[in-house]
Amino acid sequence: MIRLERIHKHFGSLHVLQGVSLEVAKGEALVIIGPSGSGKSTLLRCVNLLVAPDQGRVFIDGVHVNHPSVTPEWVRQQVGMVFQSFNLFTHLTAIENVMLGPVRVKGWDADRARSKAKQLLARVGLAAKADAYPAQLSGGQQQRVAIARALAMDPKAMLFDEPTSALDPEYIREVLDVMTSLAREGMTMLVVTHEMGFASSVASRLVFIDAGVIIEEGRPEEVFQHPKQERTRAFVSKILR
Amino acid sequence: MEVAAATGSGRSWRTSAAASQLVWAAETVVGTILFILLLQFLFGFSIVDASLWEIYWPAFAMGVWGTLGYSAAIVPLSVVLGFTIGIARISRARVVAAPFAVFIDFFRGTPPLVIVIFAFLIGPSLLPARFQGRTLGLAVAVLALAFHSASYQAEVFRAGFQSVPRGQLEAAQALGMGPWQSMAHVVLPQALRLSLPPLGNELAVVIKDTSLLAIIGAIDLFGVSQDVQQNLLFTPGYDPRWFLIMWTAVALVYFVLTTGMTQFLLFLERRYHVRGIEAMSL
């Protein structure tokens, strides 16, 4: 479903991604771990072209998407994204946040978008908060609205960029539960996270990336318990504790 | 899609905001009347002195009309210009942003009085001879005042745009929205709300700045009052307290105009208030 071929990205003199190749099969959940500054967020952003790769090819559902003939707007409609800092639209209520994409991008009428948004908010357990503004929601609730907002575009795959890192501990569970049920329903997911429990129970594969290079990849329990590389071992021991 | 949420709490909050604004308006009117009564008591004049108003009234009416006219021309023009320049300033293309940075520096760094005189002297010569005349000089000066205010407003709007968190723009893009859609539906609604309080400030200033046009012969409240003051000195049986009456009346008109403008913006601010986009209040 998602295939990255030898992706390179520079920010100035910084070589952030150094030829990363990765494939996520349809219905698979793949977790990326790695130290901060390792390039994992940039890699995720290369998939929906929020960051344009300098070199290499990105395929989504067989389409070569970082090709001049494909618009970034089209690519981003195929792949939903959830951010570390939620990024809900402050001036819109929860349901308006979810409706905005279908109404403005897909051109749906408001009634159709509203009934879809209601369903999605119910699915993330927030039917009662439809008319609340982001400032009136907890971090966990905001992130669940953000997931509903991304799902409203009926994406073929979902990208999660450290979705629980900015959350207070008591709200992490509710967000992971939503993500787990999404994965169980067969959503293709690429997740940057350090939630080991989530990775072990949901991810089919885990990739460790450091300094713009994939160091190791395998089944989550393998990588956690028997890392083959020294760098992986050092990192895993820090986050497992 | 309706932006305002039809929640019960939201509605009652707005009603109480409208009520408090009415109370404030009533307080201002009463306060102003008391202040004028106090002035009259201290300096022994009456603002409704019939013998002065007989002389002053025609000029006063014309002056108020002129000031209203100049404000009505300059305020909308400067807002449109300021908004446009504010957008241009956040452009990543330097060819677009740089010239406007120079524009802003020039008009912000020169006294408006000097700008008005300059525009009056130079403006007409920039056009063919058949357009020459005092009116044209005035028109150019009006334009120049609008530019002056627009340069401040551009910075107000730029600050508004840049206060919208970048992440929200990214989120809009991630939904597949194009640059203009993201601008129209995500950035603009928030930037405008954030710009309203400082914009009210600037519009109050520009209304008062129309008085500078008097120096090049504009017929506005300040100009006509100055003329009347000159003439009064040669009016048989003139009373020095008349000056006090005149300028109290002039001040009152400017006060009403600027307060009306700032109250209108305050109304907009409250009407479109959203929790989470606001100045902090203690």
Short mmCIF file of C-alpha atoms in Angstrom, two decimals:
data_model
loop_
_atom_site.label_atom_id
_atom_site.label_comp_id
_atom_site.label_asym_id
_atom_site.label_seq_id
_atom_site.Cartn_x
_atom_site.Cartn_y
_atom_site.Cartn_z
CA MET A 1 0.00 0.00 0.00
CA ILE A 2 2.83 2.38 0.92
CA ARG A 3 6.24 1.88 -0.60
CA LEU A 4 9.26 4.12 -0.14
CA GLU A 5 12.30 3.61 -2.37
CA ARG A 6 15.68 5.02 -1.32
CA ILE A 7 14.35 8.29 0.06
CA HIS A 8 16.88 11.08 0.62
CA LYS A 9 16.13 14.40 2.28
CA HIS A 10 18.42 17.29 3.18
CA PHE A 11 17.60 20.26 5.35
CA GLY A 12 20.40 22.63 4.49
CA SER A 13 23.59 20.79 5.22
CA LEU A 14 21.77 18.20 7.32
CA HIS A 15 21.28 14.85 5.55
CA VAL A 16 18.11 13.83 7.42
CA LEU A 17 17.12 10.77 5.40
CA GLN A 18 19.89 8.77 3.78
CA GLY A 19 18.26 6.38 1.34
CA VAL A 20 15.43 4.89 3.37
CA SER A 21 13.34 2.14 1.79
CA LEU A 22 10.21 0.83 3.44
CA GLU A 23 7.08 -1.05 2.52
CA VAL A 24 3.77 -1.26 4.34
CA ALA A 25 1.36 -3.91 3.08
CA LYS A 26 -2.39 -3.35 2.87
CA GLY A 27 -3.94 -3.80 6.31
CA GLU A 28 -0.58 -3.84 8.03
CA ALA A 29 0.39 -1.68 11.00
CA LEU A 30 4.06 -0.74 11.03
CA VAL A 31 5.69 1.07 13.94
CA ILE A 32 8.76 3.28 13.60
CA ILE A 33 10.92 4.00 16.62
CA GLY A 34 14.10 6.01 16.93
CA PRO A 35 15.79 8.78 18.88
CA SER A 36 14.69 12.38 18.39
CA GLY A 37 16.24 13.91 15.32
CA SER A 38 16.63 10.50 13.69
CA GLY A 39 14.40 11.50 10.77
CA LYS A 40 11.31 9.45 11.63
CA SER A 41 8.91 12.41 11.48
CA THR A 42 10.45 13.55 8.20
CA LEU A 43 10.05 10.04 6.81
CA LEU A 44 6.36 10.07 7.73
CA ARG A 45 5.92 13.49 6.10
CA CYS A 46 7.56 12.21 2.92
CA VAL A 47 4.67 9.76 2.53
CA ASN A 48 2.01 12.48 2.17
CA LEU A 49 4.48 14.95 0.68
CA LEU A 50 4.23 17.49 3.49
CA VAL A 51 7.97 17.14 2.98
CA ALA A 52 9.10 16.62 -0.60
CA PRO A 53 11.85 13.99 -0.87
CA ASP A 54 15.02 15.20 -2.63
CA GLN A 55 15.57 11.78 -4.15
CA GLY A 56 13.77 8.47 -4.21
CA ARG A 57 10.25 7.42 -5.05
CA VAL A 58 7.08 7.22 -3.02
CA PHE A 59 4.31 4.85 -4.07
CA ILE A 60 0.82 4.78 -2.64
CA ASP A 61 -1.44 1.98 -3.81
CA GLY A 62 0.87 1.50 -6.79
CA VAL A 63 0.85 5.17 -7.85
CA HIS A 64 4.18 6.97 -8.04
CA VAL A 65 3.06 10.03 -6.07
CA ASN A 66 6.11 12.26 -5.93
CA HIS A 67 5.92 12.52 -9.67
CA PRO A 68 5.31 15.94 -11.26
CA SER A 69 2.03 14.75 -12.77
CA VAL A 70 0.53 14.07 -9.34
CA THR A 71 -0.60 16.96 -7.14
CA PRO A 72 0.30 16.85 -3.44
CA GLU A 73 -3.36 17.66 -2.65
CA TRP A 74 -4.45 14.43 -4.32
CA VAL A 75 -1.85 12.39 -2.44
CA ARG A 76 -2.93 13.83 0.90
CA GLN A 77 -6.52 12.82 0.24
CA GLN A 78 -5.37 9.21 0.01
CA VAL A 79 -3.48 9.20 3.31
CA GLY A 80 -4.73 10.60 6.62
CA MET A 81 -2.37 12.09 9.17
CA VAL A 82 -2.50 12.55 12.94
CA PHE A 83 -0.03 14.91 14.60
CA GLN A 84 1.76 14.97 17.92
CA SER A 85 0.20 18.33 18.83
CA PHE A 86 -3.33 17.46 17.52
CA ASN A 87 -3.49 20.64 15.40
CA LEU A 88 -7.26 20.93 15.60
CA PHE A 89 -8.67 24.10 14.04
CA THR A 90 -9.21 26.33 17.07
CA HIS A 91 -12.09 28.33 15.59
CA LEU A 92 -14.20 25.29 14.72
CA THR A 93 -16.15 22.91 16.95
CA ALA A 94 -15.24 19.23 17.09
CA ILE A 95 -17.84 18.31 14.46
CA GLU A 96 -16.89 21.25 12.22
CA ASN A 97 -13.27 20.11 12.40
CA VAL A 98 -14.32 16.69 11.13
CA MET A 99 -16.64 18.17 8.46
CA LEU A 100 -14.15 20.65 6.99
CA GLY A 101 -12.26 18.14 4.82
CA PRO A 102 -15.29 16.47 3.20
CA VAL A 103 -17.04 19.82 2.63
CA ARG A 104 -14.09 21.79 1.25
CA VAL A 105 -12.02 19.10 -0.41
CA LYS A 106 -14.59 16.53 -1.52
CA GLY A 107 -17.32 19.10 -2.07
CA TRP A 108 -19.92 17.25 0.00
CA ASP A 109 -22.97 19.18 1.16
CA ALA A 110 -23.07 20.06 4.85
CA ASP A 111 -25.79 17.54 5.79
CA ARG A 112 -23.96 14.59 4.32
CA ALA A 113 -20.67 15.68 5.93
CA ARG A 114 -22.41 16.24 9.25
CA SER A 115 -23.96 12.78 9.43
CA LYS A 116 -20.62 11.20 8.51
CA ALA A 117 -18.85 13.34 11.12
CA LYS A 118 -21.39 12.30 13.75
CA GLN A 119 -20.70 8.63 13.00
CA LEU A 120 -16.95 9.17 13.23
CA LEU A 121 -17.16 11.11 16.49
CA ALA A 122 -19.30 8.29 17.91
CA ARG A 123 -16.68 5.82 16.74
CA VAL A 124 -13.95 7.62 18.71
CA GLY A 125 -16.33 7.91 21.69
CA LEU A 126 -17.00 11.63 21.44
CA ALA A 127 -20.58 11.89 20.16
CA ALA A 128 -21.45 14.02 23.18
CA LYS A 129 -18.67 16.52 22.48
CA ALA A 130 -19.64 17.37 18.89
CA ASP A 131 -20.33 21.04 19.62
CA ALA A 132 -17.37 21.63 21.92
CA TYR A 133 -14.47 23.80 20.80
CA PRO A 134 -10.95 22.33 20.99
CA ALA A 135 -10.13 24.57 23.97
CA GLN A 136 -12.96 22.85 25.86
CA LEU A 137 -11.57 19.34 25.27
CA SER A 138 -8.85 17.40 27.05
CA GLY A 139 -5.72 16.42 25.16
CA GLY A 140 -6.97 12.86 24.71
CA GLN A 141 -10.32 14.07 23.41
CA GLN A 142 -8.62 16.50 21.00
CA GLN A 143 -6.46 13.73 19.61
CA ARG A 144 -9.47 11.48 19.10
CA VAL A 145 -11.23 14.30 17.22
CA ALA A 146 -8.08 14.65 15.13
CA ILE A 147 -8.25 10.94 14.28
CA ALA A 148 -11.92 11.32 13.29
CA ARG A 149 -11.00 14.35 11.18
CA ALA A 150 -8.41 12.32 9.27
CA LEU A 151 -10.79 9.36 8.85
CA ALA A 152 -13.47 11.65 7.40
CA MET A 153 -11.53 11.73 4.14
CA ASP A 154 -11.83 7.91 3.83
CA PRO A 155 -8.08 7.49 3.58
CA LYS A 156 -6.46 4.33 2.25
CA ALA A 157 -3.82 4.54 4.98
CA MET A 158 -3.14 6.52 8.13
CA LEU A 159 0.05 8.17 9.37
CA PHE A 160 0.50 8.78 13.09
CA ASP A 161 3.32 11.09 14.21
CA GLU A 162 3.91 10.40 17.91
CA PRO A 163 0.17 10.70 18.63
CA THR A 164 0.49 10.21 22.39
CA SER A 165 3.75 12.04 23.14
CA ALA A 166 2.05 15.32 24.04
CA LEU A 167 -0.60 13.69 26.22
CA ASP A 168 -0.90 13.50 29.98
CA PRO A 169 -0.46 9.85 31.03
CA GLU A 170 -4.12 9.39 31.94
CA TYR A 171 -5.24 10.19 28.37
CA ILE A 172 -2.81 7.93 26.50
CA ARG A 173 -4.93 4.79 26.88
CA GLU A 174 -8.05 6.21 25.19
CA VAL A 175 -6.09 7.29 22.13
CA LEU A 176 -4.25 3.98 21.84
CA ASP A 177 -7.57 2.13 22.15
CA VAL A 178 -8.95 4.00 19.16
CA MET A 179 -5.79 3.27 17.18
CA THR A 180 -5.86 -0.40 18.16
CA SER A 181 -9.44 -0.82 17.00
CA LEU A 182 -8.57 0.93 13.73
CA ALA A 183 -5.74 -1.52 13.15
CA ARG A 184 -8.00 -4.47 13.98
CA GLU A 185 -10.51 -3.22 11.39
CA GLY A 186 -7.76 -3.54 8.82
CA MET A 187 -6.56 0.05 8.38
CA THR A 188 -3.08 0.34 6.90
CA MET A 189 -1.08 2.29 9.46
CA LEU A 190 2.38 3.80 9.72
CA VAL A 191 2.95 4.86 13.31
CA VAL A 192 5.83 6.73 14.91
CA THR A 193 5.51 5.97 18.61
CA HIS A 194 7.43 4.87 21.64
CA GLU A 195 4.45 3.07 23.16
CA MET A 196 5.95 -0.39 23.50
CA GLY A 197 2.68 -1.99 24.60
CA PHE A 198 0.92 -0.70 21.52
CA ALA A 199 3.76 -1.77 19.24
CA SER A 200 3.85 -5.29 20.71
CA SER A 201 0.13 -5.89 20.56
CA VAL A 202 -0.76 -4.17 17.28
CA ALA A 203 2.26 -3.79 15.02
CA SER A 204 3.18 -6.61 12.69
CA ARG A 205 6.61 -5.11 12.16
CA LEU A 206 8.81 -2.59 13.87
CA VAL A 207 11.51 -0.44 12.30
CA PHE A 208 14.33 1.22 14.23
CA ILE A 209 15.72 4.28 12.49
CA ASP A 210 18.71 6.36 13.55
CA ALA A 211 20.55 9.23 11.82
CA GLY A 212 18.43 8.86 8.70
CA VAL A 213 19.10 5.15 8.18
CA ILE A 214 17.06 2.06 9.00
CA ILE A 215 19.21 0.20 11.50
CA GLU A 216 17.02 -2.77 12.22
CA GLU A 217 13.59 -4.14 11.45
CA GLY A 218 11.60 -7.13 12.62
CA ARG A 219 8.73 -8.36 14.76
CA PRO A 220 8.26 -6.00 17.73
CA GLU A 221 9.06 -8.53 20.47
CA GLU A 222 12.17 -9.62 18.57
CA VAL A 223 13.50 -6.09 18.29
CA PHE A 224 12.66 -5.28 21.90
CA GLN A 225 13.96 -8.48 23.46
CA HIS A 226 16.79 -9.52 21.14
CA PRO A 227 18.03 -6.48 19.28
CA LYS A 228 20.75 -7.48 16.84
CA GLN A 229 22.44 -4.11 16.50
CA GLU A 230 24.31 -2.28 19.25
CA ARG A 231 22.55 1.05 18.52
CA THR A 232 19.15 -0.62 18.74
CA ARG A 233 20.09 -2.24 22.02
CA ALA A 234 21.22 1.07 23.50
CA PHE A 235 18.02 2.83 22.41
CA VAL A 236 15.64 0.06 23.45
CA SER A 237 17.22 -0.18 26.89
CA LYS A 238 16.61 3.55 27.36
CA ILE A 239 12.93 3.48 26.43
CA LEU A 240 12.02 0.12 28.02
CA ARG A 241 13.39 0.82 31.47
CA MET B 1 -20.89 25.52 7.17
CA GLU B 2 -21.91 27.69 10.09
CA VAL B 3 -18.93 28.73 12.15
CA ALA B 4 -20.85 29.73 15.23
CA ALA B 5 -21.86 26.84 17.40
CA ALA B 6 -25.50 26.87 18.34
CA THR B 7 -24.80 25.81 21.88
CA GLY B 8 -26.99 27.20 24.64
CA SER B 9 -24.07 28.44 26.69
CA GLY B 10 -22.57 30.25 23.71
CA ARG B 11 -25.77 32.14 23.06
CA SER B 12 -26.27 33.31 26.64
CA TRP B 13 -22.65 34.39 26.80
CA ARG B 14 -23.17 36.57 23.75
CA THR B 15 -26.36 38.09 25.11
CA SER B 16 -24.59 39.08 28.29
CA ALA B 17 -21.71 40.53 26.23
CA ALA B 18 -24.17 42.66 24.25
CA ALA B 19 -25.81 43.75 27.50
CA SER B 20 -22.50 44.70 29.06
CA GLN B 21 -21.62 46.69 25.95
CA LEU B 22 -24.91 48.60 26.26
CA VAL B 23 -24.21 49.30 29.92
CA TRP B 24 -20.77 50.53 28.96
CA ALA B 25 -22.22 52.85 26.30
CA ALA B 26 -24.69 54.30 28.80
CA GLU B 27 -21.90 54.85 31.31
CA THR B 28 -19.82 56.66 28.68
CA VAL B 29 -22.66 58.99 27.72
CA VAL B 30 -23.43 59.85 31.35
CA GLY B 31 -19.70 60.27 32.13
CA THR B 32 -19.19 62.60 29.17
CA ILE B 33 -22.18 64.75 30.12
CA LEU B 34 -20.94 64.99 33.71
CA PHE B 35 -17.45 65.90 32.49
CA ILE B 36 -18.79 68.70 30.29
CA LEU B 37 -20.99 69.98 33.13
CA LEU B 38 -17.91 70.07 35.34
CA LEU B 39 -15.91 71.98 32.69
CA GLN B 40 -18.78 74.47 32.31
CA PHE B 41 -18.92 74.94 36.06
CA LEU B 42 -15.15 75.45 36.42
CA PHE B 43 -14.71 77.83 33.48
CA GLY B 44 -18.11 79.49 33.52
CA PHE B 45 -19.34 78.78 29.98
CA SER B 46 -22.34 77.06 28.48
CA ILE B 47 -21.85 74.68 25.59
CA VAL B 48 -25.26 75.67 24.18
CA ASP B 49 -24.39 79.37 24.09
CA ALA B 50 -26.78 80.67 21.39
CA SER B 51 -24.75 83.71 20.38
CA LEU B 52 -21.74 81.54 19.47
CA TRP B 53 -23.66 78.77 17.74
CA GLU B 54 -25.40 81.33 15.56
CA ILE B 55 -21.97 82.17 14.11
CA TYR B 56 -20.39 78.72 14.38
CA TRP B 57 -23.18 76.36 13.35
CA PRO B 58 -22.95 76.47 9.52
CA ALA B 59 -19.18 75.94 9.61
CA PHE B 60 -19.47 73.28 12.31
CA ALA B 61 -22.02 71.28 10.32
CA MET B 62 -19.87 71.51 7.21
CA GLY B 63 -16.77 70.52 9.19
CA VAL B 64 -18.43 67.46 10.74
CA TRP B 65 -19.61 66.44 7.30
CA GLY B 66 -16.08 66.86 5.91
CA THR B 67 -14.44 64.88 8.70
CA LEU B 68 -17.01 62.11 8.23
CA GLY B 69 -16.32 62.11 4.50
CA TYR B 70 -12.53 61.92 4.85
CA SER B 71 -12.83 59.19 7.49
CA ALA B 72 -15.27 57.26 5.31
CA ALA B 73 -12.76 57.41 2.46
CA ILE B 74 -9.59 56.69 4.41
CA VAL B 75 -10.76 53.98 6.83
CA PRO B 76 -12.00 51.39 4.28
CA LEU B 77 -9.19 52.19 1.85
CA SER B 78 -6.51 51.78 4.50
CA VAL B 79 -8.04 48.51 5.81
CA VAL B 80 -8.15 46.97 2.33
CA LEU B 81 -4.59 48.15 1.59
CA GLY B 82 -3.27 47.13 5.00
CA PHE B 83 -4.83 43.68 4.74
CA THR B 84 -3.43 43.14 1.23
CA ILE B 85 0.05 44.30 2.22
CA GLY B 86 -0.14 42.18 5.39
CA ILE B 87 -0.76 39.08 3.25
CA ALA B 88 2.01 40.05 0.83
CA ARG B 89 4.38 40.45 3.76
CA ILE B 90 4.00 36.82 4.82
CA SER B 91 4.74 35.59 1.32
CA ARG B 92 7.76 33.35 1.10
CA ALA B 93 8.61 34.92 -2.26
CA ARG B 94 11.04 37.72 -1.48
CA VAL B 95 10.12 39.60 -4.67
CA VAL B 96 6.61 39.95 -3.26
CA ALA B 97 7.44 40.60 0.38
CA ALA B 98 10.48 42.89 0.10
CA PRO B 99 8.94 45.90 -1.73
CA PHE B 100 6.15 46.05 0.83
CA ALA B 101 8.65 45.96 3.67
CA VAL B 102 10.19 49.11 2.16
CA PHE B 103 6.71 50.64 1.74
CA ILE B 104 5.93 50.01 5.40
CA ASP B 105 9.25 51.38 6.62
CA PHE B 106 8.79 54.54 4.57
CA PHE B 107 5.23 55.33 5.61
CA ARG B 108 5.71 54.31 9.21
CA GLY B 109 8.92 56.21 9.62
CA THR B 110 7.63 59.60 8.41
CA PRO B 111 5.33 61.91 10.40
CA PRO B 112 1.82 61.92 8.90
CA LEU B 113 1.86 65.71 8.85
CA VAL B 114 4.95 65.68 6.64
CA ILE B 115 3.43 62.98 4.44
CA VAL B 116 0.31 65.12 3.93
CA ILE B 117 2.30 68.22 2.98
CA PHE B 118 4.57 66.23 0.71
CA ALA B 119 1.67 64.52 -1.04
CA PHE B 120 -0.04 67.88 -1.58
CA LEU B 121 3.09 69.47 -3.05
CA ILE B 122 4.35 66.62 -5.18
CA GLY B 123 1.26 64.55 -5.91
CA PRO B 124 -0.30 66.75 -8.63
CA SER B 125 2.93 67.09 -10.57
CA LEU B 126 2.97 63.34 -11.09
CA LEU B 127 -0.11 63.65 -13.30
CA PRO B 128 -0.72 65.47 -16.61
CA ALA B 129 -1.32 69.21 -16.40
CA ARG B 130 -5.06 69.09 -17.11
CA PHE B 131 -5.64 67.30 -13.81
CA GLN B 132 -3.88 69.99 -11.81
CA GLY B 133 -5.62 71.80 -9.01
CA ARG B 134 -6.15 72.01 -5.29
CA THR B 135 -8.64 69.13 -5.25
CA LEU B 136 -6.13 66.78 -6.79
CA GLY B 137 -3.52 67.69 -4.20
CA LEU B 138 -6.08 66.91 -1.52
CA ALA B 139 -6.97 63.60 -3.12
CA VAL B 140 -3.33 62.57 -3.20
CA ALA B 141 -2.95 63.61 0.44
CA VAL B 142 -5.99 61.49 1.36
CA LEU B 143 -4.39 58.56 -0.44
CA ALA B 144 -1.10 59.21 1.37
CA LEU B 145 -2.83 59.21 4.77
CA ALA B 146 -4.46 55.91 3.83
CA PHE B 147 -1.02 54.54 2.92
CA HIS B 148 0.35 55.75 6.23
CA SER B 149 -2.33 53.97 8.20
CA ALA B 150 -2.18 50.92 5.93
CA SER B 151 1.48 50.47 6.79
CA TYR B 152 0.56 50.14 10.47
CA GLN B 153 -2.42 47.93 9.71
CA ALA B 154 -0.29 45.67 7.51
CA GLU B 155 1.82 44.87 10.56
CA VAL B 156 -1.33 44.28 12.60
CA PHE B 157 -2.62 41.77 10.05
CA ARG B 158 0.81 40.17 9.62
CA ALA B 159 0.98 39.58 13.36
CA GLY B 160 -2.52 38.08 13.17
CA PHE B 161 -1.54 35.68 10.41
CA GLN B 162 1.63 34.65 12.15
CA SER B 163 -0.20 33.98 15.42
CA VAL B 164 -2.08 31.07 13.84
CA PRO B 165 -0.09 27.96 14.80
CA ARG B 166 1.83 26.51 11.84
CA GLY B 167 0.64 23.04 12.77
CA GLN B 168 -2.92 23.96 11.81
CA LEU B 169 -1.79 24.91 8.33
CA GLU B 170 -0.02 21.55 8.11
CA ALA B 171 -3.20 19.80 9.28
CA ALA B 172 -5.22 21.60 6.61
CA GLN B 173 -2.71 20.55 3.97
CA ALA B 174 -2.77 17.00 5.27
CA LEU B 175 -6.52 16.92 4.60
CA GLY B 176 -5.80 17.74 0.97
CA MET B 177 -6.68 21.43 1.10
CA GLY B 178 -4.79 23.69 -1.30
CA PRO B 179 -2.94 26.81 -0.17
CA TRP B 180 -5.86 29.16 -0.86
CA GLN B 181 -8.39 26.86 0.79
CA SER B 182 -6.21 26.53 3.89
CA MET B 183 -5.86 30.29 3.93
CA ALA B 184 -9.59 30.95 3.55
CA HIS B 185 -10.95 28.33 5.93
CA VAL B 186 -8.26 27.86 8.55
CA VAL B 187 -5.82 30.78 8.74
CA LEU B 188 -8.01 33.76 7.83
CA PRO B 189 -10.89 33.19 10.30
CA GLN B 190 -8.41 33.02 13.15
CA ALA B 191 -6.05 35.76 11.95
CA LEU B 192 -8.93 38.24 11.58
CA ARG B 193 -10.19 37.54 15.08
CA LEU B 194 -6.69 38.09 16.47
CA SER B 195 -6.28 41.31 14.48
CA LEU B 196 -9.44 43.04 15.70
CA PRO B 197 -8.20 44.56 19.00
CA PRO B 198 -5.07 46.26 17.57
CA LEU B 199 -7.00 47.23 14.44
CA GLY B 200 -9.47 49.23 16.57
CA ASN B 201 -6.52 51.11 17.99
CA GLU B 202 -5.19 52.04 14.58
CA LEU B 203 -8.58 53.06 13.18
CA ALA B 204 -9.12 55.43 16.09
CA VAL B 205 -5.78 57.04 15.25
CA VAL B 206 -6.51 57.45 11.55
CA ILE B 207 -9.89 59.11 12.20
CA LYS B 208 -8.12 61.74 14.32
CA ASP B 209 -5.34 62.05 11.74
CA THR B 210 -7.85 63.35 9.16
CA SER B 211 -7.51 66.66 11.04
CA LEU B 212 -4.03 66.96 9.54
CA LEU B 213 -5.63 67.54 6.13
CA ALA B 214 -6.71 70.99 7.40
CA ILE B 215 -3.17 72.25 6.85
CA ILE B 216 -3.56 71.90 3.09
CA GLY B 217 -6.98 73.48 3.05
CA ALA B 218 -9.32 70.55 3.51
CA ILE B 219 -12.76 71.45 4.78
CA ASP B 220 -12.94 69.34 7.88
CA LEU B 221 -13.97 69.94 11.48
CA PHE B 222 -10.52 71.00 12.63
CA GLY B 223 -9.93 73.30 9.65
CA VAL B 224 -13.24 75.12 9.74
CA SER B 225 -13.01 75.58 13.50
CA GLN B 226 -9.62 77.18 13.12
CA ASP B 227 -11.05 79.55 10.50
CA VAL B 228 -13.97 80.45 12.73
CA GLN B 229 -11.56 81.09 15.60
CA GLN B 230 -9.61 83.56 13.45
CA ASN B 231 -12.80 85.36 12.46
CA LEU B 232 -14.17 85.50 15.99
CA LEU B 233 -11.30 87.76 17.03
CA PHE B 234 -12.71 90.44 14.74
CA THR B 235 -16.35 89.87 15.68
CA PRO B 236 -17.75 92.75 17.70
CA GLY B 237 -18.61 91.71 21.25
CA TYR B 238 -16.76 88.38 21.06
CA ASP B 239 -16.38 86.38 24.25
CA PRO B 240 -13.05 84.59 24.90
CA ARG B 241 -14.99 81.73 26.43
CA TRP B 242 -16.38 80.99 22.96
CA PHE B 243 -13.09 79.32 22.05
CA LEU B 244 -13.52 76.98 24.96
CA ILE B 245 -17.02 76.09 23.79
CA MET B 246 -15.89 75.49 20.20
CA TRP B 247 -12.99 73.25 21.00
CA THR B 248 -15.03 71.29 23.56
CA ALA B 249 -17.53 70.64 20.79
CA VAL B 250 -14.74 69.66 18.37
CA ALA B 251 -13.17 67.28 20.88
CA LEU B 252 -16.61 65.79 21.55
CA VAL B 253 -17.16 65.02 17.85
CA TYR B 254 -13.79 63.26 17.50
CA PHE B 255 -14.49 61.39 20.73
CA VAL B 256 -17.85 60.15 19.44
CA LEU B 257 -16.37 59.10 16.08
CA THR B 258 -13.39 57.20 17.49
CA THR B 259 -15.36 55.60 20.30
CA GLY B 260 -18.04 54.56 17.84
CA MET B 261 -15.38 52.89 15.72
CA THR B 262 -13.65 51.09 18.60
CA GLN B 263 -17.01 49.97 20.01
CA PHE B 264 -18.00 48.58 16.64
CA LEU B 265 -14.78 46.55 16.52
CA LEU B 266 -15.31 45.43 20.10
CA PHE B 267 -18.77 44.26 19.07
CA LEU B 268 -17.26 42.23 16.21
CA GLU B 269 -14.66 40.83 18.58
CA ARG B 270 -17.36 39.60 20.95
CA ARG B 271 -19.72 38.46 18.23
CA TYR B 272 -17.05 36.15 16.77
CA HIS B 273 -15.40 35.21 20.02
CA VAL B 274 -14.25 31.60 20.26
CA ARG B 275 -12.76 30.03 23.33
CA GLY B 276 -9.10 29.41 22.68
CA ILE B 277 -8.57 32.42 20.38
CA GLU B 278 -8.36 35.34 22.71
CA ALA B 279 -6.22 37.75 24.56
CA MET B 280 -5.55 36.69 28.11
CA SER B 281 -7.59 38.47 30.77
CA LEU B 282 -6.71 38.45 34.41
#
